[in-house]
Amino acid sequence: MEVFKHFKEFKMDVLKEVGNIGAGNAATALSRLLNKPVDMAVPKVQLLPFEDISEKVGGAEQVVIAIFLRVEGDAPGNLFFILSPEVAKSLLKRLVGIHPGADGLFNEMECSALSEIGNILAGSYLSSLADFTNLSMSPTVPALAMDMAGAILSYGLLQFGQMGDDALLIDTTFIEGDQEVEGQFFLIPDPDSFAKIFQSLGVPVDHD
Amino acid sequence: MIEEQSIVKVGMADMNVVQRSGTIRTVGLGSCIGLTMYDPQLKVAGMVHVMLPSSDIAREGQLNIAKYADTALPALLDKLVHLGASPSRIVAKMAGGSQMFAFAGTGDTMRIGPRNVESCKLKLAELQIPLIAEDTGGNYGRTIELDASTGILYIRSVHTGVKEM
């Protein structure tokens, strides 16, 4: 894990650009779906203790909806697309005309629609990243969960868990005009994937 | 009921103990295990938040013993014994080990929850600590809290509310 602590500013910038390109394309995809402009915050790249990662979405007990894809190929990792239940409802209403019940639960049809939305967005995130880096990155079938953020995100940390107590996270938020639709992408590349990403982009790996 | 009082928090890959009164809790257990050990006579309670089944796979320089089932359980037992608890009275409870995402035919990482459960049970048997209650598996997250004055473990989940054991 020491390696990551000594990442120079420059490398962090490269990773920010990685997040920017991925989420930028996903935002475009969402903007087409909604037929409205979608804004994006500047990506954050941080080495965070496990505890603090769920703080980014409101704490370990915060209920969130997450679409999770395992990235396979040259630079494996975990990709989460995270929404609040309210945002998920608003997306369903506007994209597929479904009005979920007030009980806060989603039925099979609604889950399936959300999964598909996540799949489209995550797919565009990954394919632009793959084009940019020239690495093969293919997503697994998306899995959807609505649960405590800590329980969900810990799944993305297992690969890092073998190496230390921190994970390097590329975090991008996007917002649609009136903030009705806000979502977060977390890309957590496996520890060994960073060297491959840097190499593919011509960043020298050896001297940090 | 899960109420706010003096609460000792246990983070991910972390362990802690409380004595006599107060509660000890860990939040957002997914595939991780929250395991508690309790001496009912001295009212000494310990909790560990285990993340991975075995330290054999560790590639970290300085091992965080609270992270792996095989190292965390003996360490927690030591901590309790150090506070005067007797190994013959200590009982264990555990919760967690779920499979949050169901993928068809994926590797070991996805089965990490069940593997954590197995590994904890194996280690408990080895340490001769009886497991008197468990709430493991499923596909949902849990928050657990142990009351040091009673030894009751409260388990909260988003979909099923609070249960005690």
Short mmCIF file of C-alpha atoms in Angstrom, two decimals:
data_model
loop_
_atom_site.label_atom_id
_atom_site.label_comp_id
_atom_site.label_asym_id
_atom_site.label_seq_id
_atom_site.Cartn_x
_atom_site.Cartn_y
_atom_site.Cartn_z
CA MET A 1 0.00 0.00 0.00
CA GLU A 2 3.02 2.24 0.52
CA VAL A 3 3.23 2.53 -3.23
CA PHE A 4 -0.02 4.46 -3.37
CA LYS A 5 0.94 6.86 -0.60
CA HIS A 6 3.80 8.04 -2.75
CA PHE A 7 1.81 8.59 -5.89
CA LYS A 8 2.82 11.97 -7.11
CA GLU A 9 0.35 14.68 -7.89
CA PHE A 10 0.84 13.92 -11.56
CA LYS A 11 -0.34 10.35 -11.20
CA MET A 12 -3.38 11.44 -9.24
CA ASP A 13 -4.14 13.81 -12.10
CA VAL A 14 -3.90 10.97 -14.57
CA LEU A 15 -6.38 8.97 -12.49
CA LYS A 16 -8.67 11.99 -12.27
CA GLU A 17 -8.63 12.15 -16.02
CA VAL A 18 -9.52 8.46 -16.10
CA GLY A 19 -12.55 9.21 -13.91
CA ASN A 20 -13.38 12.26 -15.97
CA ILE A 21 -13.45 10.44 -19.25
CA GLY A 22 -15.44 7.52 -17.92
CA ALA A 23 -18.01 9.54 -16.06
CA GLY A 24 -18.14 12.13 -18.80
CA ASN A 25 -19.33 9.53 -21.25
CA ALA A 26 -21.75 8.09 -18.72
CA ALA A 27 -23.14 11.57 -18.13
CA THR A 28 -23.62 11.99 -21.86
CA ALA A 29 -25.47 8.68 -21.98
CA LEU A 30 -27.70 9.75 -19.11
CA SER A 31 -28.26 13.13 -20.70
CA ARG A 32 -29.47 11.38 -23.88
CA LEU A 33 -31.77 9.13 -21.88
CA LEU A 34 -33.26 12.06 -20.00
CA ASN A 35 -33.06 14.43 -22.91
CA LYS A 36 -31.65 17.05 -20.53
CA PRO A 37 -28.18 18.41 -19.81
CA VAL A 38 -26.29 16.59 -17.06
CA ASP A 39 -23.41 18.22 -15.17
CA MET A 40 -20.46 16.56 -13.61
CA ALA A 41 -18.28 17.46 -10.64
CA VAL A 42 -14.50 17.34 -10.95
CA PRO A 43 -13.51 13.76 -10.10
CA LYS A 44 -11.86 13.07 -6.78
CA VAL A 45 -9.06 10.58 -6.49
CA GLN A 46 -8.26 9.64 -2.94
CA LEU A 47 -6.52 6.99 -0.93
CA LEU A 48 -9.05 6.42 1.83
CA PRO A 49 -9.24 4.21 4.88
CA PHE A 50 -12.03 1.64 4.43
CA GLU A 51 -14.11 3.37 7.08
CA ASP A 52 -14.16 6.66 5.23
CA ILE A 53 -15.31 5.27 1.91
CA SER A 54 -18.90 4.75 3.01
CA GLU A 55 -18.80 8.23 4.54
CA LYS A 56 -18.73 9.51 0.97
CA VAL A 57 -22.30 8.37 0.49
CA GLY A 58 -23.61 9.35 3.92
CA GLY A 59 -22.21 6.76 6.32
CA ALA A 60 -22.03 2.99 6.61
CA GLU A 61 -25.66 2.67 7.66
CA GLN A 62 -27.09 4.94 4.99
CA VAL A 63 -29.45 3.05 2.72
CA VAL A 64 -28.37 3.35 -0.89
CA ILE A 65 -29.09 1.68 -4.17
CA ALA A 66 -26.00 0.33 -5.81
CA ILE A 67 -25.41 -1.22 -9.15
CA PHE A 68 -22.24 -3.21 -8.97
CA LEU A 69 -20.17 -4.51 -11.83
CA ARG A 70 -16.98 -6.41 -11.62
CA VAL A 71 -14.59 -5.25 -14.31
CA GLU A 72 -12.70 -8.04 -15.99
CA GLY A 73 -9.87 -7.98 -18.49
CA ASP A 74 -6.46 -6.30 -18.47
CA ALA A 75 -7.12 -3.98 -15.54
CA PRO A 76 -9.67 -5.65 -13.26
CA GLY A 77 -11.52 -3.70 -10.61
CA ASN A 78 -14.90 -2.89 -9.13
CA LEU A 79 -17.32 -0.32 -10.39
CA PHE A 80 -20.25 0.97 -8.34
CA PHE A 81 -22.98 3.28 -9.47
CA ILE A 82 -24.68 4.64 -6.37
CA LEU A 83 -28.02 6.39 -6.05
CA SER A 84 -30.27 7.36 -3.20
CA PRO A 85 -33.69 5.63 -3.20
CA GLU A 86 -35.32 9.00 -4.01
CA VAL A 87 -33.15 9.52 -7.06
CA ALA A 88 -33.84 5.97 -8.20
CA LYS A 89 -37.56 6.67 -8.00
CA SER A 90 -37.22 9.85 -9.96
CA LEU A 91 -35.18 8.05 -12.64
CA LEU A 92 -37.79 5.32 -12.94
CA LYS A 93 -40.54 7.86 -13.24
CA ARG A 94 -38.84 9.88 -15.91
CA LEU A 95 -37.20 7.17 -17.97
CA VAL A 96 -39.68 4.35 -17.98
CA GLY A 97 -42.81 5.94 -16.60
CA ILE A 98 -42.97 3.64 -13.57
CA HIS A 99 -44.21 5.09 -10.28
CA PRO A 100 -42.82 2.97 -7.45
CA GLY A 101 -44.96 2.58 -4.33
CA ALA A 102 -44.48 4.86 -1.35
CA ASP A 103 -43.18 2.06 0.90
CA GLY A 104 -39.64 2.58 -0.36
CA LEU A 105 -39.42 -0.92 -1.79
CA PHE A 106 -38.86 -1.70 -5.41
CA ASN A 107 -40.50 -4.62 -7.17
CA GLU A 108 -38.82 -6.95 -9.60
CA MET A 109 -39.73 -4.90 -12.64
CA GLU A 110 -38.41 -1.70 -11.08
CA CYS A 111 -35.18 -3.38 -9.97
CA SER A 112 -34.69 -4.74 -13.43
CA ALA A 113 -35.21 -1.30 -14.98
CA LEU A 114 -32.74 0.26 -12.52
CA SER A 115 -30.24 -2.46 -13.24
CA GLU A 116 -30.53 -1.74 -16.93
CA ILE A 117 -30.06 2.01 -16.43
CA GLY A 118 -26.98 1.24 -14.35
CA ASN A 119 -25.76 -1.12 -17.01
CA ILE A 120 -26.03 1.50 -19.74
CA LEU A 121 -24.23 4.12 -17.69
CA ALA A 122 -21.54 1.80 -16.39
CA GLY A 123 -21.10 0.34 -19.85
CA SER A 124 -20.41 3.76 -21.33
CA TYR A 125 -18.06 4.55 -18.43
CA LEU A 126 -16.05 1.42 -19.08
CA SER A 127 -16.01 1.46 -22.85
CA SER A 128 -14.68 5.01 -22.95
CA LEU A 129 -12.06 4.03 -20.40
CA ALA A 130 -11.09 1.01 -22.45
CA ASP A 131 -10.79 3.15 -25.58
CA PHE A 132 -8.72 5.74 -23.75
CA THR A 133 -6.29 3.25 -22.25
CA ASN A 134 -6.38 0.67 -24.99
CA LEU A 135 -6.89 -1.98 -22.34
CA SER A 136 -9.57 -4.60 -22.49
CA MET A 137 -12.17 -4.00 -19.79
CA SER A 138 -15.40 -5.89 -19.85
CA PRO A 139 -18.15 -5.61 -17.27
CA THR A 140 -19.88 -8.56 -15.69
CA VAL A 141 -23.66 -8.67 -15.63
CA PRO A 142 -24.73 -5.90 -13.24
CA ALA A 143 -25.99 -6.76 -9.79
CA LEU A 144 -28.34 -4.48 -7.92
CA ALA A 145 -28.64 -4.09 -4.18
CA MET A 146 -30.51 -1.74 -1.92
CA ASP A 147 -28.94 -1.83 1.50
CA MET A 148 -26.54 -0.22 3.96
CA ALA A 149 -23.70 1.51 2.15
CA GLY A 150 -21.07 -0.14 4.34
CA ALA A 151 -22.33 -3.61 3.54
CA ILE A 152 -22.37 -2.91 -0.17
CA LEU A 153 -19.10 -1.07 -0.56
CA SER A 154 -17.11 -3.55 1.51
CA TYR A 155 -17.48 -5.86 -1.47
CA GLY A 156 -15.36 -3.54 -3.55
CA LEU A 157 -12.62 -3.49 -0.95
CA LEU A 158 -11.80 -7.17 -0.68
CA GLN A 159 -8.94 -7.02 -3.16
CA PHE A 160 -7.45 -4.08 -1.28
CA GLY A 161 -8.10 -5.82 2.02
CA GLN A 162 -5.32 -8.28 1.33
CA MET A 163 -2.84 -5.45 1.03
CA GLY A 164 -3.75 -2.93 3.67
CA ASP A 165 -6.47 -0.85 5.22
CA ASP A 166 -6.91 1.78 2.53
CA ALA A 167 -8.29 1.78 -0.98
CA LEU A 168 -7.71 4.11 -3.89
CA LEU A 169 -11.00 5.40 -5.13
CA ILE A 170 -11.95 7.39 -8.22
CA ASP A 171 -15.14 9.19 -7.33
CA THR A 172 -17.29 11.16 -9.76
CA THR A 173 -20.65 12.76 -9.03
CA PHE A 174 -23.07 13.94 -11.61
CA ILE A 175 -26.02 16.18 -11.20
CA GLU A 176 -28.89 17.02 -13.45
CA GLY A 177 -29.88 20.71 -13.41
CA ASP A 178 -32.33 20.78 -10.51
CA GLN A 179 -30.37 18.15 -8.53
CA GLU A 180 -33.26 15.77 -8.85
CA VAL A 181 -30.95 13.23 -10.37
CA GLU A 182 -27.65 12.80 -8.64
CA GLY A 183 -25.48 9.74 -8.86
CA GLN A 184 -22.00 8.67 -7.93
CA PHE A 185 -19.56 6.45 -9.71
CA PHE A 186 -16.92 4.70 -7.65
CA LEU A 187 -14.20 2.97 -9.57
CA ILE A 188 -11.92 0.90 -7.36
CA PRO A 189 -9.30 -0.71 -9.57
CA ASP A 190 -7.60 -3.77 -8.09
CA PRO A 191 -4.23 -2.84 -6.58
CA ASP A 192 -2.34 -4.49 -9.43
CA SER A 193 -4.32 -2.67 -12.09
CA PHE A 194 -2.81 0.74 -11.46
CA ALA A 195 0.52 -0.17 -13.00
CA LYS A 196 -1.30 -1.37 -16.11
CA ILE A 197 -3.38 1.77 -16.40
CA PHE A 198 -0.30 3.99 -16.02
CA GLN A 199 1.72 1.91 -18.43
CA SER A 200 -0.97 2.04 -21.08
CA LEU A 201 -1.05 5.82 -20.80
CA GLY A 202 2.72 6.17 -21.03
CA VAL A 203 3.22 7.21 -17.41
CA PRO A 204 6.54 5.93 -16.07
CA VAL A 205 5.84 3.43 -13.31
CA ASP A 206 9.22 2.86 -11.76
CA HIS A 207 10.10 6.13 -10.10
CA ASP A 208 7.24 7.55 -8.13
CA MET B 1 -33.98 -1.54 21.08
CA ILE B 2 -30.91 0.12 19.72
CA GLU B 3 -30.57 3.29 21.78
CA GLU B 4 -27.87 5.89 21.97
CA GLN B 5 -25.85 5.52 25.15
CA SER B 6 -22.18 4.92 25.73
CA ILE B 7 -21.34 3.10 22.55
CA VAL B 8 -17.96 1.76 21.66
CA LYS B 9 -17.51 1.56 17.92
CA VAL B 10 -15.72 -1.16 16.08
CA GLY B 11 -14.63 -0.23 12.56
CA MET B 12 -13.97 -2.47 9.62
CA ALA B 13 -11.07 -4.82 10.36
CA ASP B 14 -11.02 -3.59 13.93
CA MET B 15 -11.67 -4.96 17.43
CA ASN B 16 -12.57 -3.55 20.80
CA VAL B 17 -13.86 -4.45 24.28
CA VAL B 18 -16.25 -3.04 26.88
CA GLN B 19 -16.79 -3.95 30.52
CA ARG B 20 -19.89 -4.09 32.73
CA SER B 21 -22.04 -1.45 31.08
CA GLY B 22 -22.35 0.20 27.72
CA THR B 23 -22.62 -1.34 24.32
CA ILE B 24 -20.26 -2.20 21.55
CA ARG B 25 -21.32 -1.99 17.93
CA THR B 26 -20.23 -2.34 14.35
CA VAL B 27 -22.19 -1.05 11.37
CA GLY B 28 -22.78 -2.15 7.81
CA LEU B 29 -21.70 -5.77 7.87
CA GLY B 30 -21.99 -7.29 4.42
CA SER B 31 -19.75 -10.22 3.68
CA CYS B 32 -17.78 -9.28 6.79
CA ILE B 33 -18.43 -10.99 10.13
CA GLY B 34 -19.19 -9.30 13.40
CA LEU B 35 -18.15 -11.75 16.09
CA THR B 36 -18.63 -11.18 19.78
CA MET B 37 -17.16 -12.92 22.80
CA TYR B 38 -18.73 -12.46 26.20
CA ASP B 39 -17.99 -13.53 29.75
CA PRO B 40 -21.42 -13.37 31.48
CA GLN B 41 -19.96 -13.45 34.98
CA LEU B 42 -17.55 -10.54 34.59
CA LYS B 43 -19.69 -8.86 31.94
CA VAL B 44 -16.74 -8.37 29.68
CA ALA B 45 -17.68 -8.08 26.03
CA GLY B 46 -15.45 -8.01 22.98
CA MET B 47 -16.25 -7.58 19.32
CA VAL B 48 -14.29 -7.99 16.13
CA HIS B 49 -15.19 -7.01 12.55
CA VAL B 50 -13.56 -9.68 10.37
CA MET B 51 -13.18 -8.98 6.67
CA LEU B 52 -11.34 -11.95 5.18
CA PRO B 53 -11.22 -15.64 6.07
CA SER B 54 -7.50 -16.28 6.25
CA SER B 55 -4.26 -14.37 6.70
CA ASP B 56 -2.60 -16.77 4.25
CA ILE B 57 -3.68 -14.50 1.43
CA ALA B 58 -2.34 -11.36 3.09
CA ARG B 59 0.12 -9.38 1.02
CA GLU B 60 0.41 -6.46 3.39
CA GLY B 61 3.63 -5.58 5.14
CA GLN B 62 2.24 -5.08 8.59
CA LEU B 63 -0.52 -7.55 9.27
CA ASN B 64 -3.74 -6.13 10.68
CA ILE B 65 -4.69 -9.10 12.84
CA ALA B 66 -8.27 -7.90 13.30
CA LYS B 67 -8.92 -8.31 9.60
CA TYR B 68 -8.56 -12.07 9.23
CA ALA B 69 -10.67 -14.71 10.96
CA ASP B 70 -7.72 -16.93 11.80
CA THR B 71 -5.77 -14.18 13.55
CA ALA B 72 -8.60 -12.01 14.91
CA LEU B 73 -10.38 -14.62 17.01
CA PRO B 74 -7.37 -15.68 19.10
CA ALA B 75 -6.43 -12.00 19.52
CA LEU B 76 -9.90 -11.10 20.78
CA LEU B 77 -9.85 -14.02 23.19
CA ASP B 78 -6.47 -12.82 24.51
CA LYS B 79 -7.85 -9.34 25.04
CA LEU B 80 -10.75 -10.69 27.10
CA VAL B 81 -8.55 -12.99 29.12
CA HIS B 82 -6.24 -10.08 29.78
CA LEU B 83 -9.22 -8.27 31.36
CA GLY B 84 -9.81 -11.23 33.64
CA ALA B 85 -12.38 -13.19 31.65
CA SER B 86 -12.15 -16.93 31.89
CA PRO B 87 -11.95 -18.86 28.61
CA SER B 88 -14.19 -21.55 30.12
CA ARG B 89 -17.04 -19.04 30.58
CA ILE B 90 -16.66 -17.14 27.33
CA VAL B 91 -19.39 -17.64 24.75
CA ALA B 92 -19.46 -16.36 21.18
CA LYS B 93 -22.14 -14.97 18.87
CA MET B 94 -21.78 -13.90 15.31
CA ALA B 95 -23.61 -12.20 12.47
CA GLY B 96 -22.90 -11.21 8.90
CA GLY B 97 -21.29 -13.25 6.15
CA SER B 98 -23.92 -12.45 3.59
CA GLN B 99 -23.63 -12.54 -0.16
CA MET B 100 -24.71 -9.07 -1.17
CA PHE B 101 -24.54 -9.66 -4.88
CA ALA B 102 -25.59 -12.90 -6.49
CA PHE B 103 -23.56 -13.57 -9.57
CA ALA B 104 -23.73 -16.76 -11.51
CA GLY B 105 -20.53 -18.78 -11.53
CA THR B 106 -18.03 -16.30 -10.20
CA GLY B 107 -14.89 -16.99 -8.25
CA ASP B 108 -13.97 -17.16 -4.61
CA THR B 109 -14.23 -13.44 -3.98
CA MET B 110 -17.97 -13.53 -4.44
CA ARG B 111 -18.33 -16.38 -1.96
CA ILE B 112 -16.36 -14.48 0.64
CA GLY B 113 -19.29 -14.25 3.07
CA PRO B 114 -19.87 -18.00 3.45
CA ARG B 115 -16.12 -18.55 3.58
CA ASN B 116 -15.80 -16.03 6.40
CA VAL B 117 -18.52 -17.89 8.32
CA GLU B 118 -16.80 -21.25 7.84
CA SER B 119 -13.45 -19.88 8.86
CA CYS B 120 -14.82 -18.27 12.05
CA LYS B 121 -16.56 -21.48 13.09
CA LEU B 122 -13.43 -23.48 12.52
CA LYS B 123 -11.37 -21.13 14.61
CA LEU B 124 -13.96 -21.03 17.41
CA ALA B 125 -13.94 -24.82 17.56
CA GLU B 126 -10.17 -24.78 17.73
CA LEU B 127 -10.26 -22.25 20.58
CA GLN B 128 -13.02 -24.29 22.26
CA ILE B 129 -15.35 -21.32 22.53
CA PRO B 130 -19.01 -22.32 22.09
CA LEU B 131 -20.98 -20.45 19.44
CA ILE B 132 -24.35 -19.92 21.10
CA ALA B 133 -26.11 -17.82 18.48
CA GLU B 134 -25.61 -16.84 14.87
CA ASP B 135 -27.39 -14.87 12.20
CA THR B 136 -25.39 -15.34 9.04
CA GLY B 137 -25.88 -15.62 5.30
CA GLY B 138 -28.62 -14.08 3.24
CA ASN B 139 -28.13 -11.18 0.87
CA TYR B 140 -28.53 -8.18 3.14
CA GLY B 141 -26.44 -5.97 5.39
CA ARG B 142 -26.51 -5.91 9.18
CA THR B 143 -25.60 -3.62 12.03
CA ILE B 144 -24.95 -5.33 15.32
CA GLU B 145 -24.73 -4.16 18.88
CA LEU B 146 -23.85 -6.12 22.01
CA ASP B 147 -25.07 -4.96 25.41
CA ALA B 148 -22.31 -5.61 27.92
CA SER B 149 -24.67 -5.67 30.90
CA THR B 150 -26.89 -8.44 29.49
CA GLY B 151 -24.90 -10.10 26.73
CA ILE B 152 -27.81 -9.66 24.33
CA LEU B 153 -26.87 -9.10 20.72
CA TYR B 154 -29.13 -6.80 18.69
CA ILE B 155 -29.10 -7.19 14.93
CA ARG B 156 -30.59 -4.59 12.66
CA SER B 157 -31.13 -4.88 8.93
CA VAL B 158 -32.82 -2.61 6.41
CA HIS B 159 -35.41 -5.11 5.31
CA THR B 160 -36.24 -7.03 8.48
CA GLY B 161 -35.82 -4.52 11.31
CA VAL B 162 -34.27 -5.33 14.69
CA LYS B 163 -33.96 -8.76 16.17
CA GLU B 164 -32.21 -9.90 19.31
CA MET B 165 -30.41 -13.07 20.26
#
